[in-house]
Tab-separated table of C-alpha atoms in Angstrom:
chain	number	residue	atom	x	y	z
A	1	MET	CA	43.654	52.046	151.335
A	2	ALA	CA	44.643	54.989	149.137
A	3	GLU	CA	44.988	58.219	150.783
A	4	SER	CA	42.426	60.669	149.116
A	5	VAL	CA	43.849	63.886	147.381
A	6	LYS	CA	44.254	66.823	149.705
A	7	LYS	CA	42.589	70.245	148.964
A	8	ARG	CA	45.074	72.924	148.051
A	9	SER	CA	43.917	74.486	151.363
A	10	GLU	CA	45.456	71.424	153.358
A	11	ILE	CA	48.699	71.745	151.873
A	12	GLU	CA	51.840	73.155	153.683
A	13	GLU	CA	52.779	76.649	151.818
A	14	GLN	CA	56.383	75.160	151.599
A	15	ASP	CA	55.180	72.271	149.454
A	16	THR	CA	53.575	74.830	146.921
A	17	TRP	CA	54.325	76.976	143.914
A	18	LYS	CA	55.428	80.483	144.929
A	19	LEU	CA	53.574	82.100	142.053
A	20	GLU	CA	54.623	85.415	143.213
A	21	ASP	CA	57.921	84.912	142.183
A	22	MET	CA	56.815	84.880	138.581
A	23	ILE	CA	53.821	87.729	138.645
A	24	GLU	CA	53.817	89.367	142.069
A	25	SER	CA	50.119	89.865	141.927
A	26	PRO	CA	46.628	88.919	140.349
A	27	GLU	CA	46.963	93.175	139.800
A	28	LYS	CA	50.059	92.859	138.115
A	29	PHE	CA	48.826	89.957	136.173
A	30	GLU	CA	45.780	92.234	134.568
A	31	GLU	CA	48.385	95.075	134.267
A	32	LEU	CA	50.543	92.548	131.746
A	33	MET	CA	47.494	91.408	130.244
A	34	ASP	CA	46.296	94.946	129.434
A	35	GLY	CA	49.682	95.901	128.157
A	36	VAL	CA	49.753	93.149	125.663
A	37	GLU	CA	46.256	94.067	124.731
A	38	GLU	CA	47.328	97.537	123.985
A	39	ARG	CA	50.654	96.728	122.332
A	40	ILE	CA	49.136	94.298	119.795
A	41	GLN	CA	47.595	97.489	117.750
A	42	GLU	CA	51.476	98.328	117.398
A	43	TYR	CA	51.734	95.288	114.735
A	44	GLU	CA	49.783	97.449	112.064
A	45	ALA	CA	52.448	100.225	112.277
A	46	TYR	CA	54.727	97.400	110.611
A	47	ARG	CA	52.801	96.136	107.902
A	48	GLU	CA	54.322	96.655	104.527
A	49	LYS	CA	57.616	98.225	105.893
A	50	LEU	CA	59.505	94.806	107.099
A	51	GLY	CA	61.740	95.223	103.775
A	52	ASN	CA	62.296	99.072	104.441
A	53	SER	CA	65.691	98.384	106.048
A	54	ALA	CA	67.663	95.708	108.197
A	55	GLU	CA	67.173	98.147	111.367
A	56	TYR	CA	63.446	98.317	110.559
A	57	LEU	CA	63.098	94.589	110.473
A	58	LYS	CA	65.087	94.176	113.683
A	59	ASN	CA	62.675	96.750	115.238
A	60	TYR	CA	59.934	94.796	114.378
A	61	LEU	CA	61.637	91.500	115.404
A	62	THR	CA	62.098	92.701	118.842
A	63	TYR	CA	59.192	94.134	119.499
A	64	ASP	CA	57.298	90.929	118.499
A	65	GLU	CA	59.597	88.728	120.508
A	66	SER	CA	58.766	91.199	123.758
A	67	VAL	CA	55.368	90.486	123.195
A	68	ASP	CA	55.759	87.016	122.801
A	69	GLU	CA	57.764	86.620	125.814
A	70	THR	CA	55.091	88.496	127.963
A	71	LEU	CA	52.717	85.974	126.322
A	72	SER	CA	54.766	83.220	127.500
A	73	LEU	CA	54.861	84.519	131.134
A	74	LEU	CA	51.134	85.321	131.516
A	75	SER	CA	50.680	81.805	130.004
A	76	ALA	CA	53.235	79.773	132.460
A	77	TYR	CA	51.559	82.217	135.073
A	78	ALA	CA	48.004	81.367	134.231
A	79	MET	CA	48.523	77.419	133.728
A	80	GLN	CA	50.228	77.339	137.188
A	81	LYS	CA	47.486	79.026	138.685
A	82	ARG	CA	45.031	76.698	136.999
A	83	ASP	CA	46.726	73.553	138.363
A	84	GLN	CA	47.308	74.692	141.708
A	85	ASP	CA	43.191	73.971	142.215
A	86	THR	CA	41.266	73.034	139.394
A	87	SER	CA	38.107	73.384	140.909
A	88	VAL	CA	38.473	77.082	140.985
A	89	SER	CA	37.060	78.616	137.771
A	90	GLU	CA	38.291	81.725	138.059
A	91	ASN	CA	41.795	80.068	137.487
A	92	GLN	CA	40.403	77.977	134.556
A	93	ALA	CA	39.282	81.379	133.235
A	94	LEU	CA	42.858	82.967	133.495
A	95	VAL	CA	44.283	80.434	130.746
A	96	SER	CA	41.195	80.783	128.414
A	97	ARG	CA	41.935	84.693	128.532
A	98	VAL	CA	45.779	84.574	127.943
A	99	ARG	CA	45.116	81.735	124.896
A	100	SER	CA	42.400	84.370	123.504
A	101	LEU	CA	44.811	87.161	123.771
A	102	ALA	CA	47.665	85.078	122.325
A	103	VAL	CA	45.383	84.474	119.064
A	104	LYS	CA	44.666	87.989	119.051
A	105	ALA	CA	48.455	88.458	118.797
A	106	MET	CA	49.526	85.727	116.226
A	107	ALA	CA	46.294	87.117	114.193
A	108	ALA	CA	47.859	90.752	114.480
A	109	SER	CA	51.287	89.533	113.329
A	110	SER	CA	50.172	87.133	110.826
A	111	PHE	CA	51.528	89.304	107.655
A	112	ALA	CA	54.789	89.355	109.053
A	113	ASP	CA	56.272	85.747	107.631
A	114	PRO	CA	54.623	86.636	104.055
A	115	GLU	CA	55.963	90.149	104.081
A	116	ILE	CA	59.620	88.508	105.204
A	117	LEU	CA	59.417	86.260	102.758
A	118	SER	CA	58.858	88.564	99.926
A	119	ILE	CA	61.880	90.468	100.749
A	120	PRO	CA	64.172	90.085	97.449
A	121	ASP	CA	67.005	87.643	97.884
A	122	GLU	CA	69.628	90.144	97.164
A	123	LYS	CA	68.399	92.580	99.956
A	124	MET	CA	67.716	89.848	102.569
A	125	ALA	CA	71.093	88.858	102.180
A	126	GLY	CA	72.309	92.308	103.100
A	127	PHE	CA	69.936	92.436	105.948
A	128	LEU	CA	71.610	88.879	107.228
A	129	ALA	CA	74.790	89.982	106.693
A	130	SER	CA	74.102	93.285	108.754
A	131	PRO	CA	75.195	93.430	112.354
A	132	GLU	CA	71.597	95.114	113.587
A	133	LEU	CA	69.937	91.293	112.873
A	134	ALA	CA	72.898	89.360	114.355
A	135	HIS	CA	70.559	88.037	117.027
A	136	TYR	CA	67.871	86.929	114.689
A	137	LYS	CA	69.654	85.399	111.883
A	138	LYS	CA	69.277	81.938	112.461
A	139	GLN	CA	65.054	82.727	113.179
A	140	LEU	CA	65.456	84.574	110.007
A	141	GLU	CA	67.022	81.532	108.207
A	142	ARG	CA	64.633	79.131	109.438
A	143	LEU	CA	61.952	80.937	107.872
A	144	LEU	CA	63.646	81.731	104.496
A	145	ALA	CA	64.483	77.750	104.149
A	146	LYS	CA	60.558	77.257	104.197
A	147	LYS	CA	60.232	80.132	101.404
A	148	ALA	CA	60.027	77.541	98.137
A	149	HIS	CA	57.359	75.813	99.993
A	150	ARG	CA	55.009	78.819	100.299
A	151	LEU	CA	52.207	79.319	98.430
A	152	SER	CA	52.342	83.162	96.839
A	153	GLU	CA	49.506	85.156	97.772
A	154	LYS	CA	47.684	84.799	94.272
């Protein structure tokens, strides 16, 4: 006869995930969520300025990367928290909240790829040669490879 599935409360702690190694408390989770919510508004400051200089583009890419890293951490935590006990609706709601926040971030940053692709080729070549963008060179080259296949804004 098959053994029934144990409830979370019946499992030895040593056999469970230690989510506090990822995010130390529910309060810290909320703090990170609030921080991302506030930071999403900062995307607008970069609009129509990404072609100003390699340094400015680097600042944007660094900012975007840090928002993405925090969202990835929040997402991993929320999904593992949900998977600990799928009968707890509050844990299911965490995943929905993180996904909603990620959609807001994607919407707020949606201007960036078209704007980067609109930087004149010669200027972009200079940007790519600059040491400021060395960390992002491959990312930018992958984006630029799609340039011929993108529709214009018209």
